[in-house]
Structures are given as structure tokens and as C-alpha cells.
PDB file of C-alpha atoms in Angstrom:
ATOM      1  CA  UNK A 258     -41.181  48.590 -49.871  1.00 81.00           C
ATOM      2  CA  UNK A 259     -44.770  49.466 -50.831  1.00 85.00           C
ATOM      3  CA  UNK A 260     -45.651  53.123 -50.680  1.00 93.00           C
ATOM      4  CA  UNK A 261     -48.518  55.504 -51.227  1.00 97.00           C
ATOM      5  CA  UNK A 262     -48.178  57.563 -54.395  1.00 97.00           C
ATOM      6  CA  UNK A 263     -49.882  60.824 -55.275  1.00 98.00           C
ATOM      7  CA  UNK A 264     -50.274  62.796 -58.484  1.00 97.00           C
ATOM      8  CA  UNK A 265     -49.684  65.472 -59.433  1.00 97.00           C
ATOM      9  CA  UNK A 266     -46.952  66.665 -57.113  1.00 97.00           C
ATOM     10  CA  UNK A 267     -47.981  70.262 -57.731  1.00 97.00           C
ATOM     11  CA  UNK A 268     -51.257  71.600 -59.098  1.00 97.00           C
ATOM     12  CA  UNK A 269     -51.891  75.235 -59.912  1.00 98.00           C
ATOM     13  CA  UNK A 270     -55.473  76.297 -60.569  1.00 97.00           C
ATOM     14  CA  UNK A 271     -57.628  79.381 -60.838  1.00 97.00           C
ATOM     15  CA  UNK A 272     -60.133  80.189 -58.129  1.00 97.00           C
ATOM     16  CA  UNK A 273     -63.495  78.620 -58.897  1.00 97.00           C
ATOM     17  CA  UNK A 274     -62.049  75.755 -60.924  1.00 97.00           C
ATOM     18  CA  UNK A 275     -62.477  72.104 -60.060  1.00 97.00           C
ATOM     19  CA  UNK A 276     -59.454  69.990 -59.193  1.00 98.00           C
ATOM     20  CA  UNK A 277     -59.005  66.277 -58.708  1.00 97.00           C
ATOM     21  CA  UNK A 278     -56.133  65.016 -56.626  1.00 98.00           C
ATOM     22  CA  UNK A 279     -55.176  61.417 -57.125  1.00 97.00           C
ATOM     23  CA  UNK A 280     -53.738  58.820 -54.814  1.00 97.00           C
ATOM     24  CA  UNK A 281     -52.787  55.193 -55.147  1.00 97.00           C
ATOM     25  CA  UNK A 282     -52.820  53.654 -51.663  1.00 96.00           C
ATOM     26  CA  UNK A 283     -50.753  50.624 -50.707  1.00 94.00           C
ATOM     27  CA  UNK A 284     -52.354  47.707 -52.493  1.00 91.00           C
ATOM     28  CA  UNK A 285     -53.587  45.569 -49.608  1.00 88.00           C
ATOM     29  CA  UNK A 286     -54.736  48.479 -47.478  1.00 91.00           C
ATOM     30  CA  UNK A 287     -58.405  48.964 -46.751  1.00 89.00           C
ATOM     31  CA  UNK A 288     -58.605  52.350 -45.042  1.00 91.00           C
ATOM     32  CA  UNK A 289     -57.912  55.562 -46.859  1.00 93.00           C
ATOM     33  CA  UNK A 290     -57.581  59.141 -45.697  1.00 94.00           C
ATOM     34  CA  UNK A 291     -57.113  62.663 -46.932  1.00 96.00           C
ATOM     35  CA  UNK A 292     -55.362  65.341 -44.905  1.00 96.00           C
ATOM     36  CA  UNK A 293     -54.317  68.843 -45.695  1.00 96.00           C
ATOM     37  CA  UNK A 294     -51.508  70.970 -44.333  1.00 95.00           C
ATOM     38  CA  UNK A 295     -51.357  74.690 -44.914  1.00 94.00           C
ATOM     39  CA  UNK A 296     -47.722  75.689 -45.228  1.00 87.00           C
ATOM     40  CA  UNK A 297     -45.935  75.454 -41.912  1.00 81.00           C
ATOM     41  CA  UNK A 298     -49.075  74.569 -40.012  1.00 87.00           C
ATOM     42  CA  UNK A 299     -50.647  71.503 -38.490  1.00 87.00           C
ATOM     43  CA  UNK A 300     -51.878  68.462 -40.325  1.00 91.00           C
ATOM     44  CA  UNK A 301     -55.685  68.632 -40.610  1.00 91.00           C
ATOM     45  CA  UNK A 302     -57.867  65.581 -41.064  1.00 90.00           C
ATOM     46  CA  UNK A 303     -60.363  65.825 -43.914  1.00 94.00           C
ATOM     47  CA  UNK A 304     -61.952  62.434 -44.415  1.00 94.00           C
ATOM     48  CA  UNK A 305     -61.578  58.702 -43.932  1.00 91.00           C
ATOM     49  CA  UNK A 306     -62.937  56.077 -46.310  1.00 92.00           C
ATOM     50  CA  UNK A 307     -63.593  52.394 -45.826  1.00 90.00           C
ATOM     51  CA  UNK A 308     -65.615  49.820 -47.709  1.00 88.00           C
ATOM     52  CA  UNK A 309     -66.472  52.296 -50.443  1.00 89.00           C
ATOM     53  CA  UNK A 310     -67.956  54.877 -48.196  1.00 92.00           C
ATOM     54  CA  UNK A 311     -66.958  57.768 -46.001  1.00 94.00           C
ATOM     55  CA  UNK A 312     -66.489  56.605 -42.411  1.00 89.00           C
ATOM     56  CA  UNK A 313     -65.583  59.935 -40.866  1.00 88.00           C
ATOM     57  CA  UNK A 314     -65.216  63.517 -42.013  1.00 91.00           C
ATOM     58  CA  UNK A 315     -64.183  66.763 -40.431  1.00 90.00           C
ATOM     59  CA  UNK A 316     -65.845  70.163 -40.472  1.00 90.00           C
ATOM     60  CA  UNK A 317     -63.440  71.194 -43.218  1.00 93.00           C
ATOM     61  CA  UNK A 318     -64.850  68.531 -45.532  1.00 95.00           C
ATOM     62  CA  UNK A 319     -67.901  70.453 -46.697  1.00 93.00           C
ATOM     63  CA  UNK A 320     -70.048  70.092 -49.800  1.00 94.00           C
ATOM     64  CA  UNK A 321     -67.337  71.314 -52.120  1.00 96.00           C
ATOM     65  CA  UNK A 322     -65.234  68.240 -51.322  1.00 97.00           C
ATOM     66  CA  UNK A 323     -65.887  64.691 -52.438  1.00 97.00           C
ATOM     67  CA  UNK A 324     -63.927  61.459 -52.493  1.00 97.00           C
ATOM     68  CA  UNK A 325     -64.149  58.472 -54.738  1.00 95.00           C
ATOM     69  CA  UNK A 326     -62.515  55.125 -55.279  1.00 92.00           C
ATOM     70  CA  UNK A 327     -63.249  54.794 -58.987  1.00 86.00           C
ATOM     71  CA  UNK A 328     -61.428  51.478 -59.403  1.00 87.00           C
ATOM     72  CA  UNK A 329     -59.461  49.001 -57.341  1.00 78.00           C
ATOM     73  CA  UNK A 330     -56.389  51.156 -57.002  1.00 88.00           C
ATOM     74  CA  UNK A 331     -57.114  54.883 -57.131  1.00 93.00           C
ATOM     75  CA  UNK A 332     -58.511  57.113 -54.418  1.00 96.00           C
ATOM     76  CA  UNK A 333     -59.382  60.664 -55.430  1.00 97.00           C
ATOM     77  CA  UNK A 334     -60.221  63.934 -53.737  1.00 98.00           C
ATOM     78  CA  UNK A 335     -62.275  66.404 -55.748  1.00 98.00           C
ATOM     79  CA  UNK A 336     -62.626  70.051 -54.852  1.00 97.00           C
ATOM     80  CA  UNK A 337     -65.528  71.424 -56.862  1.00 96.00           C
ATOM     81  CA  UNK A 338     -64.935  75.143 -56.817  1.00 95.00           C
ATOM     82  CA  UNK A 339     -61.562  76.027 -55.393  1.00 97.00           C
ATOM     83  CA  UNK A 340     -61.029  78.989 -53.113  1.00 96.00           C
ATOM     84  CA  UNK A 341     -57.826  80.817 -52.289  1.00 97.00           C
ATOM     85  CA  UNK A 342     -57.844  79.284 -48.816  1.00 95.00           C
ATOM     86  CA  UNK A 343     -57.769  75.780 -50.312  1.00 97.00           C
ATOM     87  CA  UNK A 344     -54.107  76.350 -51.140  1.00 97.00           C
ATOM     88  CA  UNK A 345     -52.258  73.744 -49.114  1.00 97.00           C
ATOM     89  CA  UNK A 346     -50.418  70.455 -49.266  1.00 97.00           C
ATOM     90  CA  UNK A 347     -52.846  67.568 -49.525  1.00 98.00           C
ATOM     91  CA  UNK A 348     -51.715  64.219 -48.198  1.00 97.00           C
ATOM     92  CA  UNK A 349     -53.304  60.889 -48.868  1.00 97.00           C
ATOM     93  CA  UNK A 350     -52.737  58.088 -46.372  1.00 95.00           C
ATOM     94  CA  UNK A 351     -53.740  54.468 -46.041  1.00 94.00           C
ATOM     95  CA  UNK A 352     -53.738  51.799 -43.371  1.00 91.00           C
ATOM     96  CA  UNK A 353     -54.136  48.055 -43.397  1.00 87.00           C
ATOM     97  CA  UNK A 354     -56.856  45.691 -42.238  1.00 71.00           C
ATOM     98  CA  UNK A 355     -56.138  46.517 -38.617  1.00 71.00           C
ATOM     99  CA  UNK A 356     -57.446  49.771 -39.832  1.00 65.00           C
ATOM    100  CA  UNK A 357     -58.376  52.924 -38.147  1.00 59.00           C
ATOM    101  CA  UNK A 358     -56.422  52.073 -35.031  1.00 66.00           C
ATOM    102  CA  UNK A 359     -53.175  51.348 -36.768  1.00 78.00           C
ATOM    103  CA  UNK A 360     -50.388  53.362 -38.313  1.00 87.00           C
ATOM    104  CA  UNK A 361     -51.091  55.362 -41.417  1.00 91.00           C
ATOM    105  CA  UNK A 362     -48.745  55.492 -44.353  1.00 94.00           C
ATOM    106  CA  UNK A 363     -48.618  58.873 -46.006  1.00 96.00           C
ATOM    107  CA  UNK A 364     -47.998  59.727 -49.621  1.00 97.00           C
ATOM    108  CA  UNK A 365     -45.606  62.502 -50.642  1.00 97.00           C
ATOM    109  CA  UNK A 366     -48.447  64.998 -51.042  1.00 97.00           C
ATOM    110  CA  UNK A 367     -49.856  67.260 -53.731  1.00 98.00           C
ATOM    111  CA  UNK A 368     -49.183  70.945 -53.364  1.00 97.00           C
ATOM    112  CA  UNK A 369     -52.299  72.807 -54.481  1.00 98.00           C
ATOM    113  CA  UNK A 370     -51.936  76.466 -55.339  1.00 97.00           C
ATOM    114  CA  UNK A 371     -55.127  78.425 -56.009  1.00 97.00           C
ATOM    115  CA  UNK A 372     -54.629  81.752 -57.768  1.00 96.00           C
TER     116      UNK A 372
ATOM    117  CA  UNK B 208     -64.503  70.290 -30.122  1.00 68.00           C
ATOM    118  CA  UNK B 209     -61.835  67.778 -29.300  1.00 74.00           C
ATOM    119  CA  UNK B 210     -58.350  69.211 -29.301  1.00 86.00           C
ATOM    120  CA  UNK B 211     -54.816  68.045 -28.827  1.00 92.00           C
ATOM    121  CA  UNK B 212     -52.513  70.802 -27.663  1.00 95.00           C
ATOM    122  CA  UNK B 213     -48.822  70.363 -28.385  1.00 97.00           C
ATOM    123  CA  UNK B 214     -45.988  72.430 -26.959  1.00 97.00           C
ATOM    124  CA  UNK B 215     -43.616  73.998 -27.581  1.00 97.00           C
ATOM    125  CA  UNK B 216     -44.148  75.178 -31.147  1.00 95.00           C
ATOM    126  CA  UNK B 217     -40.386  75.357 -31.714  1.00 95.00           C
ATOM    127  CA  UNK B 218     -37.357  74.144 -29.841  1.00 96.00           C
ATOM    128  CA  UNK B 219     -33.850  75.272 -30.676  1.00 96.00           C
ATOM    129  CA  UNK B 220     -31.143  73.001 -29.296  1.00 97.00           C
ATOM    130  CA  UNK B 221     -27.423  72.549 -29.692  1.00 96.00           C
ATOM    131  CA  UNK B 222     -26.496  69.237 -31.217  1.00 97.00           C
ATOM    132  CA  UNK B 223     -26.093  66.806 -28.355  1.00 97.00           C
ATOM    133  CA  UNK B 224     -28.707  68.460 -26.148  1.00 97.00           C
ATOM    134  CA  UNK B 225     -32.007  66.831 -25.308  1.00 98.00           C
ATOM    135  CA  UNK B 226     -35.397  67.676 -26.820  1.00 98.00           C
ATOM    136  CA  UNK B 227     -38.894  67.151 -25.436  1.00 98.00           C
ATOM    137  CA  UNK B 228     -42.347  67.791 -26.840  1.00 98.00           C
ATOM    138  CA  UNK B 229     -45.604  67.444 -24.941  1.00 98.00           C
ATOM    139  CA  UNK B 230     -49.163  66.750 -25.993  1.00 98.00           C
ATOM    140  CA  UNK B 231     -52.282  67.253 -23.959  1.00 97.00           C
ATOM    141  CA  UNK B 232     -55.790  66.240 -24.956  1.00 95.00           C
ATOM    142  CA  UNK B 233     -59.073  67.697 -23.775  1.00 89.00           C
ATOM    143  CA  UNK B 234     -60.565  64.198 -23.768  1.00 90.00           C
ATOM    144  CA  UNK B 235     -59.402  60.683 -22.978  1.00 92.00           C
ATOM    145  CA  UNK B 236     -57.744  59.061 -25.960  1.00 93.00           C
ATOM    146  CA  UNK B 237     -57.937  55.444 -27.029  1.00 91.00           C
ATOM    147  CA  UNK B 238     -54.377  55.669 -28.288  1.00 92.00           C
ATOM    148  CA  UNK B 239     -51.822  58.188 -29.424  1.00 95.00           C
ATOM    149  CA  UNK B 240     -49.488  58.092 -32.382  1.00 94.00           C
ATOM    150  CA  UNK B 241     -46.328  60.041 -33.068  1.00 96.00           C
ATOM    151  CA  UNK B 242     -45.160  61.118 -36.496  1.00 96.00           C
ATOM    152  CA  UNK B 243     -42.062  62.876 -37.773  1.00 97.00           C
ATOM    153  CA  UNK B 244     -42.102  65.200 -40.764  1.00 96.00           C
ATOM    154  CA  UNK B 245     -38.777  66.198 -42.248  1.00 96.00           C
ATOM    155  CA  UNK B 246     -38.617  69.621 -43.956  1.00 92.00           C
ATOM    156  CA  UNK B 247     -40.399  69.333 -47.299  1.00 90.00           C
ATOM    157  CA  UNK B 248     -41.486  65.790 -46.549  1.00 94.00           C
ATOM    158  CA  UNK B 249     -44.552  63.932 -45.436  1.00 95.00           C
ATOM    159  CA  UNK B 250     -45.461  62.617 -41.984  1.00 95.00           C
ATOM    160  CA  UNK B 251     -43.841  59.298 -41.158  1.00 95.00           C
ATOM    161  CA  UNK B 252     -45.194  57.084 -38.411  1.00 94.00           C
ATOM    162  CA  UNK B 253     -42.893  56.599 -35.434  1.00 96.00           C
ATOM    163  CA  UNK B 254     -44.903  54.756 -32.802  1.00 95.00           C
ATOM    164  CA  UNK B 255     -48.286  54.108 -31.261  1.00 94.00           C
ATOM    165  CA  UNK B 256     -49.040  54.028 -27.534  1.00 95.00           C
ATOM    166  CA  UNK B 257     -52.171  52.322 -26.298  1.00 93.00           C
ATOM    167  CA  UNK B 258     -51.948  51.493 -22.616  1.00 95.00           C
ATOM    168  CA  UNK B 259     -52.254  53.856 -19.698  1.00 96.00           C
ATOM    169  CA  UNK B 260     -48.789  54.777 -18.410  1.00 97.00           C
ATOM    170  CA  UNK B 261     -47.066  53.080 -21.342  1.00 97.00           C
ATOM    171  CA  UNK B 262     -43.432  53.922 -22.058  1.00 98.00           C
ATOM    172  CA  UNK B 263     -41.710  52.871 -25.271  1.00 97.00           C
ATOM    173  CA  UNK B 264     -38.187  53.462 -26.451  1.00 97.00           C
ATOM    174  CA  UNK B 265     -36.658  53.610 -29.897  1.00 96.00           C
ATOM    175  CA  UNK B 266     -32.914  54.127 -29.526  1.00 96.00           C
ATOM    176  CA  UNK B 267     -32.607  57.753 -28.338  1.00 98.00           C
ATOM    177  CA  UNK B 268     -36.368  58.405 -28.463  1.00 98.00           C
ATOM    178  CA  UNK B 269     -38.590  57.796 -25.430  1.00 98.00           C
ATOM    179  CA  UNK B 270     -42.362  57.994 -25.721  1.00 98.00           C
ATOM    180  CA  UNK B 271     -44.758  58.146 -22.784  1.00 98.00           C
ATOM    181  CA  UNK B 272     -48.520  57.936 -22.490  1.00 97.00           C
ATOM    182  CA  UNK B 273     -50.046  59.397 -19.353  1.00 97.00           C
ATOM    183  CA  UNK B 274     -51.956  57.435 -16.754  1.00 96.00           C
ATOM    184  CA  UNK B 275     -55.192  59.200 -17.639  1.00 96.00           C
ATOM    185  CA  UNK B 276     -54.541  58.703 -21.370  1.00 95.00           C
ATOM    186  CA  UNK B 277     -54.856  62.414 -21.931  1.00 96.00           C
ATOM    187  CA  UNK B 278     -51.227  63.389 -22.340  1.00 96.00           C
ATOM    188  CA  UNK B 279     -48.092  62.126 -23.972  1.00 98.00           C
ATOM    189  CA  UNK B 280     -44.503  63.138 -24.460  1.00 98.00           C
ATOM    190  CA  UNK B 281     -41.597  62.442 -26.756  1.00 98.00           C
ATOM    191  CA  UNK B 282     -38.077  62.881 -25.449  1.00 98.00           C
ATOM    192  CA  UNK B 283     -34.972  62.700 -27.630  1.00 98.00           C
ATOM    193  CA  UNK B 284     -31.657  62.243 -25.879  1.00 98.00           C
ATOM    194  CA  UNK B 285     -28.503  63.774 -27.353  1.00 97.00           C
ATOM    195  CA  UNK B 286     -30.039  65.196 -30.525  1.00 97.00           C
ATOM    196  CA  UNK B 287     -28.327  64.718 -33.870  1.00 97.00           C
ATOM    197  CA  UNK B 288     -28.734  66.637 -37.128  1.00 96.00           C
ATOM    198  CA  UNK B 289     -30.791  63.766 -38.491  1.00 96.00           C
ATOM    199  CA  UNK B 290     -33.416  64.474 -35.830  1.00 97.00           C
ATOM    200  CA  UNK B 291     -34.311  67.805 -37.440  1.00 97.00           C
ATOM    201  CA  UNK B 292     -37.980  68.056 -38.415  1.00 96.00           C
ATOM    202  CA  UNK B 293     -41.402  68.567 -36.950  1.00 96.00           C
ATOM    203  CA  UNK B 294     -42.776  66.021 -34.508  1.00 98.00           C
ATOM    204  CA  UNK B 295     -46.528  65.580 -34.375  1.00 96.00           C
ATOM    205  CA  UNK B 296     -48.644  63.718 -31.910  1.00 96.00           C
ATOM    206  CA  UNK B 297     -52.012  62.446 -33.097  1.00 93.00           C
ATOM    207  CA  UNK B 298     -54.547  61.230 -30.600  1.00 92.00           C
ATOM    208  CA  UNK B 299     -57.228  58.754 -31.476  1.00 86.00           C
ATOM    209  CA  UNK B 300     -60.759  59.609 -30.485  1.00 79.00           C
ATOM    210  CA  UNK B 301     -63.394  57.436 -32.099  1.00 72.00           C
ATOM    211  CA  UNK B 302     -62.167  56.818 -35.646  1.00 67.00           C
ATOM    212  CA  UNK B 303     -60.522  60.175 -36.116  1.00 72.00           C
ATOM    213  CA  UNK B 304     -56.931  61.100 -35.477  1.00 80.00           C
ATOM    214  CA  UNK B 305     -56.747  64.523 -33.865  1.00 87.00           C
ATOM    215  CA  UNK B 306     -53.385  66.056 -34.612  1.00 90.00           C
ATOM    216  CA  UNK B 307     -51.339  68.356 -32.466  1.00 93.00           C
ATOM    217  CA  UNK B 308     -49.830  71.441 -34.075  1.00 93.00           C
ATOM    218  CA  UNK B 309     -46.354  69.918 -34.026  1.00 95.00           C
ATOM    219  CA  UNK B 310     -43.056  70.860 -32.445  1.00 97.00           C
ATOM    220  CA  UNK B 311     -40.288  71.871 -34.785  1.00 96.00           C
ATOM    221  CA  UNK B 312     -36.852  70.708 -33.710  1.00 97.00           C
ATOM    222  CA  UNK B 313     -34.146  73.095 -34.868  1.00 96.00           C
ATOM    223  CA  UNK B 314     -30.466  72.371 -34.335  1.00 95.00           C
ATOM    224  CA  UNK B 315     -28.462  75.518 -33.717  1.00 90.00           C
ATOM    225  CA  UNK B 316     -25.412  75.863 -35.977  1.00 84.00           C
TER     226      UNK B 316
END
């Protein structure tokens, strides 16, 4: 069964450093998302992406965040200058052509630890 | 801003007892989705409700969407150890899914 994959599973970085989190969505999906979840807390929407552009973003997704689909398979989240409070699990998700109103398939997540 | 409130935060039950979680939105939703997250895992889609007053069942799980499309509930009958995890509702408003804080189902030993 197709699944969303994410790398790395765990990323440790120093405050102020840039990180790139990578995702490979399900191959025929067209809508892509990033979420974060601080340990034990709610899932927070960051951004949605369709047709090579951001379709929606939350207040959390400020100028230090960016997303890119550099090729036909990868979807990345870049955090330019990490802060301690960026430590969280970051989930990528994708959905099919029925899109934003349909179920989202989540990847296993990348645990980001900022020291 | 738009919010989806979910209660309770935790529910401790004996195996075999029932479990219910409730979600309430500050605005009318176009649809609502339910996800389950096992400990250490990622959210997994359970179901989507679209119509006012809709009720859907999946084996021991019953999902309801309120008449005003502002609230929803998930009820599990006769819980089993495999039901352990956190259950999230996520309401659709425009293109964004607004997530509830989740209800953690804990089975008492």
C-alpha cells in the first residue's frame, strides 16, 4: 500500500541553524501539507501546497518557514533559523485529486530537536 | 480565530467500558474528519462526515455530526486494548483543517 515517507526520522540541530525536512508524498497525490505536533499536544496545521504554490498557511508559518517541491517527488519544509520552540514532531501529509476535502495520509514524522 | 474544542482531554476506562469524545466548533464546518494516533505514531484517518445530522458506524465506533454542523462525537462501545491512543477531530473550514486538541483513551490495568 502506498505511503508517505519522511526523512530524517530524527533531526538534532543547534539554535539558529537551518534545517530541511523532507517528505515523499504518495505518488499520485496532488495536495501536500505540513503539520507540527509539540510533544503530547495537538496537531497544528502549518501549510498546504497545491499546483506548486502555497494554498493556505497558518499564523505559525511565518517568514522563517518555506516549502518547496524541488522535483516530481519530494516536498520539503525549510526552517531558516531554528528556535528552541521549534522542537516538535513535524508531519507531512498528502491527499489525492479530490483534494482538500478528502482524507489526508500522514507520514511517520520527523522529530526535530533544537538545542 | 476559528477553534475546535475537544473534550475530555483524557478518559480512563476499564476494558469493556464505553468511550466518548466530543468536538465543538465556533463556526459552521463544511465537514469533519476523525483521526486516531497510536502512542508514538502518526495520525491515521478514520472517517469523514459531511452531511448535517450524519451518523456513521465502523464496527464498535459510532461517529455523529450535529444538525448545525458545529459539533461531532465519536463513541466507542466496549473498548479493547487496541483502541488505546489519542482521537482527534479535525473540522474543515475553507481549505484548512482545524484540529481539536485530542482525547487520549487510556485503558486501566
